[in-house]
Every structure is written in structure tokens, then in C-alpha cells.
XYZ file of C-alpha atoms in Angstrom:
550
model
C 34.689 29.939 112.205
C 34.798 33.032 109.999
C 37.877 33.615 107.883
C 40.061 36.688 108.259
C 38.578 38.174 105.101
C 35.110 37.863 106.597
C 35.987 39.425 109.943
C 38.275 42.302 108.874
C 36.650 45.054 106.875
C 38.113 47.790 104.728
C 37.801 51.013 106.733
C 35.267 53.551 105.521
C 35.589 57.309 105.696
C 33.654 59.189 108.372
C 33.318 62.967 108.269
C 31.955 64.929 111.269
C 29.635 67.928 111.315
C 28.265 69.940 114.225
C 24.993 71.825 113.806
C 24.557 74.483 116.480
C 21.028 75.728 117.162
C 20.302 78.701 119.416
C 17.134 80.181 120.876
C 14.746 77.653 119.352
C 11.251 78.810 120.301
C 7.974 77.060 121.073
C 6.407 77.758 117.693
C 6.485 74.700 115.385
C 8.812 75.372 112.504
C 11.211 73.866 110.000
C 14.822 74.704 110.860
C 17.512 73.978 108.297
C 21.161 74.723 107.684
C 22.438 76.347 104.537
C 24.048 73.959 102.068
C 27.166 72.495 103.678
C 30.368 72.370 101.625
C 32.579 69.315 101.428
C 35.733 69.418 99.308
C 34.659 72.627 97.670
C 31.171 71.426 96.699
C 27.868 72.147 98.457
C 26.562 68.627 98.936
C 24.932 68.301 102.391
C 22.070 69.895 104.255
C 20.664 69.104 107.696
C 17.365 70.157 109.164
C 14.746 69.694 111.862
C 10.984 69.524 111.432
C 10.346 70.731 114.973
C 6.791 69.486 115.409
C 5.203 69.367 118.841
C 4.655 65.632 118.289
C 7.174 63.359 116.537
C 9.691 65.968 115.322
C 11.955 64.798 112.482
C 15.692 65.273 112.116
C 17.010 64.850 108.584
C 20.092 65.001 106.386
C 20.083 65.383 102.599
C 23.036 64.599 100.344
C 22.952 65.937 96.805
C 25.453 65.482 93.969
C 27.980 63.685 96.178
C 28.149 61.160 93.346
C 30.055 63.725 91.248
C 32.985 63.024 93.587
C 32.562 59.260 93.220
C 31.028 58.990 96.685
C 27.751 58.253 98.430
C 26.567 58.227 102.036
C 26.530 54.761 103.577
C 24.860 55.834 106.818
C 24.537 58.718 109.256
C 24.640 58.857 113.044
C 23.829 61.734 115.342
C 24.113 62.576 118.992
C 23.457 65.540 121.249
C 26.686 67.189 122.248
C 27.136 67.290 126.009
C 29.811 68.798 128.193
C 32.438 66.184 127.313
C 34.284 65.340 124.117
C 31.671 63.754 121.891
C 28.106 62.690 122.722
C 27.541 59.828 125.132
C 25.800 57.869 122.416
C 25.239 58.098 118.666
C 21.945 57.075 117.060
C 21.512 55.829 113.503
C 19.530 58.016 111.086
C 17.902 55.749 108.546
C 18.002 56.172 104.785
C 14.633 56.621 103.145
C 13.770 54.792 99.932
C 13.439 57.604 97.414
C 14.797 55.803 94.336
C 18.313 54.794 93.318
C 18.374 56.490 89.926
C 19.478 59.975 90.840
C 21.899 62.030 92.892
C 19.814 62.540 96.046
C 19.913 60.688 99.371
C 17.645 61.337 102.359
C 18.233 60.207 105.952
C 15.609 60.801 108.672
C 14.790 59.883 112.232
C 11.691 60.548 114.350
C 12.636 62.177 117.635
C 10.837 61.656 120.918
C 10.319 65.302 121.828
C 10.361 68.844 120.543
C 13.584 70.789 120.982
C 13.653 74.185 122.690
C 16.483 76.557 123.595
C 20.090 75.872 122.687
C 21.610 72.573 121.638
C 24.156 71.058 119.248
C 23.611 68.064 117.002
C 26.810 66.120 116.255
C 26.687 64.152 113.007
C 29.019 61.460 111.761
C 28.548 60.833 108.052
C 29.940 57.528 106.807
C 30.999 57.722 103.158
C 31.868 55.006 100.654
C 32.663 54.921 96.950
C 29.954 54.591 94.333
C 31.980 51.645 93.009
C 33.358 48.828 95.217
C 36.794 49.338 93.658
C 36.937 52.941 94.878
C 37.563 52.885 98.611
C 39.318 54.391 101.617
C 42.964 53.334 101.429
C 46.238 54.175 103.138
C 49.045 55.523 100.952
C 51.836 58.047 100.640
C 50.260 61.209 99.250
C 53.696 62.266 98.046
C 53.854 59.197 95.784
C 50.825 60.377 93.855
C 52.081 63.931 93.401
C 55.520 62.675 92.363
C 54.165 60.299 89.730
C 51.830 62.975 88.408
C 54.730 65.455 88.298
C 56.661 62.896 86.228
C 54.550 63.962 83.243
C 56.458 67.254 83.280
C 59.580 66.606 85.310
C 60.510 63.350 83.573
C 59.774 64.353 79.978
C 63.101 62.830 78.956
C 61.627 59.450 79.939
C 58.316 60.012 78.149
C 57.862 57.528 75.321
C 54.285 58.446 74.366
C 52.807 61.765 73.244
C 49.062 62.395 73.162
C 47.981 65.150 70.802
C 44.569 66.386 71.937
C 43.358 69.167 69.675
C 46.007 71.874 70.096
C 47.628 70.410 73.234
C 50.398 67.832 73.605
C 50.698 65.584 76.670
C 53.802 63.444 77.303
C 53.229 60.134 79.076
C 54.873 56.825 79.879
C 54.035 53.475 78.338
C 54.682 51.516 81.506
C 52.166 53.464 83.591
C 49.558 53.531 80.840
C 49.880 49.821 80.065
C 49.896 48.840 83.754
C 46.596 50.612 84.281
C 44.833 49.837 80.981
C 44.718 46.510 79.107
C 43.943 48.428 75.902
C 47.130 50.472 76.178
C 49.069 47.323 77.085
C 47.840 45.578 73.949
C 48.480 48.654 71.795
C 52.071 49.100 72.976
C 52.837 45.411 72.645
C 51.818 45.480 68.969
C 53.362 48.854 68.109
C 57.003 48.850 67.067
C 59.299 51.355 68.839
C 59.436 54.682 67.058
C 62.912 55.800 66.071
C 63.829 59.383 66.850
C 60.987 60.181 69.238
C 58.024 59.005 71.312
C 55.000 57.217 69.889
C 52.315 59.782 69.002
C 48.612 59.129 69.547
C 46.075 61.664 68.335
C 42.758 62.103 70.154
C 40.458 64.704 68.648
C 37.013 64.068 70.080
C 37.588 65.204 73.701
C 38.620 68.445 75.324
C 42.196 68.735 76.650
C 40.836 69.370 80.161
C 38.961 66.047 80.054
C 42.054 64.221 78.876
C 44.069 65.714 81.742
C 41.469 64.310 84.168
C 41.766 60.939 82.437
C 45.549 60.869 82.738
C 45.375 62.024 86.357
C 43.178 59.047 87.291
C 45.598 56.681 85.552
C 48.650 58.123 87.316
C 47.159 58.671 90.787
C 44.007 56.546 91.062
C 42.027 59.665 92.011
C 39.773 62.069 90.098
C 40.887 65.550 89.155
C 37.833 67.756 88.870
C 34.328 66.440 88.381
C 33.467 62.921 87.264
C 30.309 64.258 85.647
C 31.779 64.154 82.141
C 30.411 62.045 79.285
C 33.684 62.254 77.358
C 35.593 61.041 80.422
C 33.201 58.083 80.573
C 33.872 57.334 76.887
C 37.630 57.352 77.480
C 37.269 55.133 80.550
C 35.115 52.613 78.685
C 37.315 52.570 75.591
C 40.519 52.039 77.557
C 38.789 49.616 79.970
C 39.308 51.508 83.201
C 36.392 49.764 84.893
C 36.411 51.706 88.164
C 36.603 55.090 86.456
C 33.812 54.138 84.043
C 31.569 53.066 86.927
C 32.288 56.280 88.869
C 31.432 58.389 85.814
C 28.138 56.558 85.252
C 27.044 57.321 88.807
C 28.282 60.901 88.538
C 26.160 61.502 85.450
C 22.950 60.604 87.302
C 20.855 63.717 87.819
C 18.324 64.750 90.428
C 15.011 63.445 89.141
C 11.393 64.327 89.771
C 10.582 61.054 91.550
C 13.323 61.586 94.122
C 12.246 65.170 94.769
C 8.624 64.084 95.169
C 9.570 61.256 97.519
C 11.645 63.601 99.685
C 8.725 66.026 99.942
C 6.432 63.147 100.841
C 8.769 61.835 103.563
C 9.478 65.216 105.130
C 5.836 66.309 105.169
C 4.198 63.092 106.304
C 2.911 64.537 109.575
C -0.606 65.434 108.444
C -1.772 66.355 111.939
C 0.627 69.224 112.318
C 2.083 71.431 109.607
C 4.899 73.834 110.388
C 3.901 77.471 110.196
C 7.322 79.019 109.605
C 10.902 78.231 108.638
C 14.335 79.343 109.737
C 17.849 79.026 108.293
C 20.615 78.625 110.846
C 23.438 79.318 110.867
C 23.084 82.094 108.314
C 26.733 81.880 107.294
C 28.143 79.173 105.038
C 29.629 76.146 106.792
C 32.020 73.465 105.662
C 32.949 69.921 106.577
C 36.716 70.149 106.767
C 38.416 66.865 106.006
C 41.942 66.633 107.346
C 43.725 63.467 106.345
C 45.945 63.672 109.424
C 42.864 63.316 111.678
C 41.080 60.341 110.127
C 37.907 58.700 111.384
C 37.187 55.133 110.373
C 34.196 52.840 110.250
C 35.256 49.243 110.727
C 33.198 46.215 111.606
C 33.950 42.913 113.238
C 32.026 39.662 113.505
C 32.688 38.449 117.022
C 32.214 34.740 117.374
C 29.702 33.309 119.836
C 32.402 32.556 122.401
C 33.642 36.141 122.470
C 36.996 35.172 120.975
C 39.330 38.043 120.072
C 39.063 39.253 116.486
C 41.127 41.732 114.500
C 38.992 44.735 113.559
C 41.504 46.713 111.555
C 44.990 46.349 110.141
C 47.422 49.210 109.645
C 50.415 48.523 107.394
C 49.292 44.887 107.548
C 49.708 44.866 111.323
C 46.832 44.012 113.683
C 46.316 47.178 115.739
C 42.625 47.028 116.776
C 41.483 43.817 118.459
C 37.904 43.295 119.684
C 36.068 40.783 121.866
C 33.060 40.696 124.186
C 32.345 39.297 127.616
C 29.041 38.514 129.284
C 26.755 35.863 130.722
C 24.901 33.470 128.410
C 21.282 32.376 128.734
C 19.142 30.169 126.530
C 15.598 30.949 125.443
C 12.787 28.895 126.971
C 12.647 26.559 123.994
C 16.421 26.117 124.159
C 16.771 27.111 120.504
C 18.476 30.471 121.005
C 21.373 31.605 123.111
C 21.625 35.193 124.323
C 24.475 37.262 125.717
C 23.109 39.195 128.675
C 24.304 42.801 128.908
C 27.572 42.116 127.132
C 30.633 44.311 127.461
C 32.268 45.121 124.129
C 36.049 45.477 124.401
C 38.513 47.050 121.965
C 42.261 46.959 122.482
C 44.408 49.357 120.480
C 47.724 47.628 120.068
C 50.954 49.207 118.784
C 49.165 52.319 117.500
C 51.782 54.536 119.106
C 54.637 53.051 117.065
C 52.741 53.986 113.914
C 52.354 57.600 114.987
C 48.656 57.235 115.789
C 46.756 58.699 118.738
C 43.253 57.432 119.468
C 40.814 60.294 120.137
C 37.532 58.456 120.687
C 35.743 55.227 119.807
C 32.057 54.359 119.443
C 30.597 50.922 118.918
C 27.187 49.601 117.970
C 25.909 46.060 117.642
C 23.794 44.554 114.879
C 21.536 42.018 116.577
C 19.745 40.182 113.752
C 18.111 43.067 111.830
C 18.174 45.584 114.663
C 20.785 48.320 114.980
C 21.407 49.528 118.519
C 22.591 52.957 119.613
C 26.269 53.676 119.198
C 27.889 53.668 122.643
C 30.899 55.754 123.492
C 33.682 53.423 124.594
C 35.479 54.493 127.733
C 39.118 53.900 128.539
C 39.749 51.269 131.191
C 43.398 52.137 131.403
C 44.800 55.312 129.936
C 48.260 56.781 130.105
C 49.583 59.339 127.647
C 51.739 57.686 124.974
C 50.890 54.253 126.314
C 51.837 51.299 124.158
C 48.384 49.719 124.436
C 44.993 51.255 125.031
C 41.896 49.370 126.125
C 38.363 50.759 125.811
C 35.038 49.119 126.586
C 31.296 49.769 126.536
C 28.611 47.957 128.505
C 25.417 47.495 126.582
C 22.059 47.731 128.369
C 20.587 45.182 125.941
C 20.995 41.465 125.488
C 22.069 40.075 122.115
C 21.097 36.959 120.278
C 24.196 35.026 119.168
C 23.430 34.188 115.540
C 26.203 32.840 115.452
C 28.266 36.016 115.091
C 27.581 39.430 116.528
C 28.429 42.153 114.023
C 29.881 45.178 115.773
C 30.617 48.512 114.112
C 33.485 50.563 115.492
C 33.877 54.257 114.711
C 37.453 55.168 115.528
C 38.782 58.717 115.449
C 42.547 59.122 115.448
C 45.278 61.670 114.920
C 48.300 60.771 112.801
C 51.626 62.470 113.407
C 53.068 61.371 110.064
C 52.564 63.880 107.280
C 51.703 62.689 103.745
C 50.826 59.188 104.987
C 47.109 58.836 105.496
C 43.856 57.416 104.167
C 42.049 58.745 101.123
C 39.409 57.601 98.644
C 41.140 56.032 95.658
C 41.031 53.374 92.975
C 42.082 50.126 94.650
C 43.869 49.098 91.456
C 46.373 51.918 91.802
C 47.904 50.109 94.782
C 48.552 46.952 92.746
C 48.706 47.697 89.010
C 52.141 49.346 88.840
C 53.728 46.841 91.208
C 52.353 43.932 89.171
C 53.923 45.459 86.075
C 57.286 45.312 87.852
C 56.928 41.797 89.252
C 55.673 40.535 85.873
C 58.513 42.371 84.064
C 56.183 44.355 81.811
C 58.203 47.027 79.970
C 60.828 46.988 82.718
C 64.075 48.809 81.987
C 66.000 48.558 85.277
C 67.516 45.472 86.912
C 67.660 45.455 90.710
C 70.548 43.725 92.479
C 71.405 43.150 96.122
C 75.125 42.572 95.984
C 75.556 40.221 93.043
C 72.079 38.657 93.347
C 69.421 39.857 90.928
C 66.230 40.473 92.902
C 63.739 41.761 90.311
C 63.233 44.278 87.548
C 61.716 47.750 87.776
C 60.888 50.918 85.829
C 63.172 53.894 85.538
C 60.394 56.480 85.424
C 58.919 55.306 88.750
C 62.253 54.991 90.544
C 63.346 58.412 89.259
C 60.068 60.081 90.223
C 60.134 58.691 93.752
C 63.773 59.162 94.730
C 66.035 62.088 93.781
C 69.080 59.889 94.469
C 67.894 57.147 92.125
C 66.952 59.829 89.608
C 70.475 61.281 89.626
C 72.030 57.825 89.453
C 69.874 56.591 86.579
C 70.305 59.812 84.598
C 74.050 59.114 84.430
C 73.380 55.838 82.652
C 72.814 55.558 78.908
C 69.216 55.067 77.809
C 70.127 52.116 75.624
C 69.430 48.709 77.106
C 68.484 48.016 80.709
C 70.018 50.047 83.516
C 70.879 48.550 86.876
C 70.585 49.594 90.518
C 72.679 47.727 93.060
C 71.974 47.753 96.786
C 74.754 46.753 99.154
C 75.012 43.103 100.210
C 74.390 44.162 103.825
C 70.711 44.700 102.996
C 68.220 41.867 103.304
C 66.505 40.998 100.008
C 63.002 41.157 101.511
C 63.693 44.588 103.020
C 64.796 45.838 99.594
C 61.587 44.442 98.065
C 59.511 46.216 100.735
C 61.396 49.422 99.996
C 60.729 49.113 96.256
C 57.103 48.221 96.871
C 56.708 51.452 98.851
C 58.151 53.391 95.906
C 55.536 51.846 93.623
C 52.466 51.848 95.853
C 53.059 54.406 98.574
C 52.027 51.680 101.009
C 54.266 49.871 103.464
C 53.779 46.123 103.211
C 54.732 45.586 106.832
C 55.516 47.515 109.994
C 58.613 49.717 109.795
C 60.610 47.431 112.067
C 64.368 47.179 111.767
C 66.960 49.773 110.897
C 67.608 48.603 107.329
C 64.400 50.093 105.962
C 65.084 53.361 107.739
C 68.603 53.408 106.312
C 67.307 52.863 102.772
C 64.690 55.603 103.184
C 67.379 58.017 104.337
C 69.957 57.035 101.711
C 67.518 57.441 98.840
C 65.624 60.440 100.295
C 62.172 58.852 100.326
C 60.691 61.453 102.637
C 57.437 59.843 103.778
C 59.098 56.508 104.448
C 61.779 58.335 106.449
C 59.047 59.856 108.606
C 57.312 56.501 109.116
C 60.561 54.869 110.207
C 61.546 57.785 112.455
C 58.248 57.571 114.341
C 58.665 53.843 114.796
C 62.261 54.128 115.986
C 61.325 56.957 118.358
C 58.569 54.879 119.982
C 59.963 51.389 120.541
C 57.758 48.941 122.443
C 58.090 49.446 126.172
C 57.845 46.369 128.400
C 56.769 48.386 131.442
C 53.892 49.990 129.542
C 52.745 46.612 128.304
C 52.842 44.956 131.731
C 51.168 47.974 133.383
C 48.382 47.618 130.836
C 47.959 43.908 131.566
C 47.890 44.410 135.319
C 45.202 47.105 135.127
C 42.623 45.050 133.212
């Protein structure tokens, strides 16, 4: 039996793009888009080698590594009259060499295209380092901590002098994120009359700002293609940032260019006689964090037992299983599932402010990837508590002993500031560990008369205007204290504090205590999360209607 860690994957970002072609004529030609922008950079291009025999559809990604990203895989489908194609087909990555900033994905099509049609692409993106991934967090937390550099200067205890610029900072955040800073501050004696000053002369101020931004937010500011940023990351042992910079500094090389030309012009029997750019205007892949698309996978066991595909706020909200008839091979060595039906139940998504738009699934059967099938709703009611979708596969699958199923899930979130983004995984844990391990803590947290833990004034002040006002009334000498009323449960208070540190809710927003704390201390995103939950309580009638319709 696979463990939970083996069956639940970290979601990966999917970005959509539609390529509309009009009046494609009989004459063989190469049709290509202009460079497609993503996050302000022109990094994608799609095209069609429209041969009479074996036409080729392709996608090129260039310099995506400067953002710390790379394409994991690409799927396409022909847009029909409904919402989304009926199926999505994998476009395979060509081997053109790893050392460089180019990726090529191609697929041979069965026939030449004529007239008008629309290709729908779904581009799955992952980080160039395993520690840089698609994570859920409060976007406001990042902007508030970054703003603390200016808004909380009275709490700054470090000053970086970079050429002619001075940057205030905070020991606790620096030491939580960098073992080198932690060691330095542990050895350095407190400076009387002002913050500790550290001079850095061999980098530009703009590079140092990018360095500090990654420390405070776990995300790049500007390009990662910066040798001085790499030097800072390596010196201060920010492993994820150093890895991202190394990938970002890889350039397009001659071997990759040659291999792309070779792959795209391999049809020696028929050469295109002309080329066309369409559309002629610039296009952009618009990423909206409130409308996320995820790639998750699940290993369904050979008995079709239910498996969690994805957690949200540590709650199981997507559950998958399959049904079908089993047959053994003639030699009795292999067991097959005949035309299985893949099922996905979306549980409690409504109470988290999520609306499911569409779902595709595809099955990895040994080394073969099957077409992505659009999953259809078996029971749908607006605002229903549970949603069940399924897809019947025309193929049989070998049970070996787990079927790996990819699910592409597109949703809409009604909660502003609380969504998925690419970030350094360590940002979600480093600051909280500094609190739980009492590293440079300067605030004691009480519930009634019981001491719960210690925390950091700069983080509490940055995240809550009420805590900021309260702590600013207290003398800076010694440790301050924050006391929550005895009516609050200790674990709820810990969850509340953890959200202040990480921007991530450890558990579902159940109960009124968390909502009360969010309101009392004006933690806006947490207020919104709790309001959505309280406005959409589980409904027994919806649940039983769902069960009766299956």
C-alpha cells in the first residue's frame, strides 16, 4: 500500500493559451505565432508545420528559466463548441540538450489543417529547483513583511550599506532564512546606540534589493539572471535561490538551436514553401491567481480504493478512485482493468470559496500516456457541497500495481489574496521554526495566564495593525508580551499565529474562534477565509442528494 506522501502530489501550475487560426489554405506552409508574453517576458511560441503528410504542431519555450521556471509538459486540444476540448493530447518534449534555456515540444498530427480552428494549450510549469514550487499562501503576508523594511524601521536592528545606499533589515528574518546570518548574529555582540552595520561593496544596490526580497518573501524580484545575486545566494547559503540563479544564467546555445532546426525540419519528403505569422498582434498568457489550474497526480491502487489527490489547507478536497471489470492475461501473469471509469469527487470545495470549472484526467499505463479525457459531472447543482465527475476510458489498463492518473483541475477562488504561487518552500517554514525554536524571539504569547510560545515583534507588527499598535506602546527593553483571552483555545491561537508567520492556514477555518481572532486583530485575508467558510456551512440535504444521485 502506498503511503500518503507517495499518493498525494504537490500541485503544479498550469497556464492556458488559445491559438486561433483563420483561413488556412491548401498550400503547405509554416504557421507560427509571435512570441507570447508571460509575466511581462516573451517566453513562448507555438507553430504548425502544415505539411500535407504528417504535419507537426510545436511549442518552444525560451528563457523561462530566468523566472526560475521550466515547462514540465504540454497538452493540446481542438476547441469545440463547448467549454474546453473534449480531450487533451500530450505534446512530447524533444531531447535538444539540457544545458541551455530552450525547450521544444512537438507532436505529429494525423492530417493537414484547413480553414478555421483553435488550438487550446495547457502548459504545465514547475520550478527549476525542487524547493521552488506552487504553494498556497496569503499574498498580503508577503507584501506586509516586505513593507516592514520601510514601515517598521524602528524595529530594524541591521543596516546594510551597499555602495551609496542603506537598507534597514531585521536579524530575525535574516537569520531564519540564512544559516550564515544566524551564525553571524549569534557571535556579534549587540551594538549600543544603533543597529549593526554590514557593508557590502561588490554588488549593485538593485541586486541587493532582489536578494533581500527573496529572503523576506520567498519570491524573486526582477530577473534571476544575475551573477552577483548568485554569489550572494551561495555566500549566505540560500540553496534554492542559488540553484534558481544557476539555471537562469544558462544561455541559448548552438547545439540546442541546431537540434531544434533538425527536429522541426525532419520531413525530407516535403519542405514548406512559405510561412505565415498569426495572429499579427502580440498575445499574452494572463495568469490570474484567483483562477488557478492545477496538475495533480494520484496512484490508484489495484482495487480501485479511494485516494486523496489534493489537499487544500490540509483538508482532503479531491478524492479519486476507479471502477471497472478485471481480466487476466492468457498466461495469468498480468491483470487488466477493462474500460475503467475514473472518478473524482470534489469534497468541501465550496466551504473554501472554490468553484470547479473543469477537470481532465489521463492515465499512465506502464510507459504509455493516454489522451487526457474531459471529466463530466454526474451530479451537478450550483453551490453544491460535493461534486462528482467521471470519465470512461476506451482503453484497458494494466494494473502494475498502481495506476498513475494525472488530474488537471481548473478552479475559481472567491477569496482575494489567498491563492497559489511559485515560491521558495522554505519561506513557509523558516520563520515559523524561528518562533517555535525561540530564535531571537522578543515577545511572549499567553492565553490567559498560560504561556503558549514566543514570537517576534517585527512579524506580529507587520501582519496586524492591532498588534502593531499594542506592541508600540511597550518599551523596547526586554521581552514584550501579548495575552489572548482565556476563552480562546490554545491550538486555535497557535493556528492564528502560524497564519501570521506563513500566510498558510494549518487547518480548515472551522469554528468561530479563529474568525473572531482574525476580526479582532484585523488580519484581512484570514477574515475573508473565515467569512467564506461561515457563509457556506455544510448542508446535509446537499450531501444526501449527492449520495442518492450516484
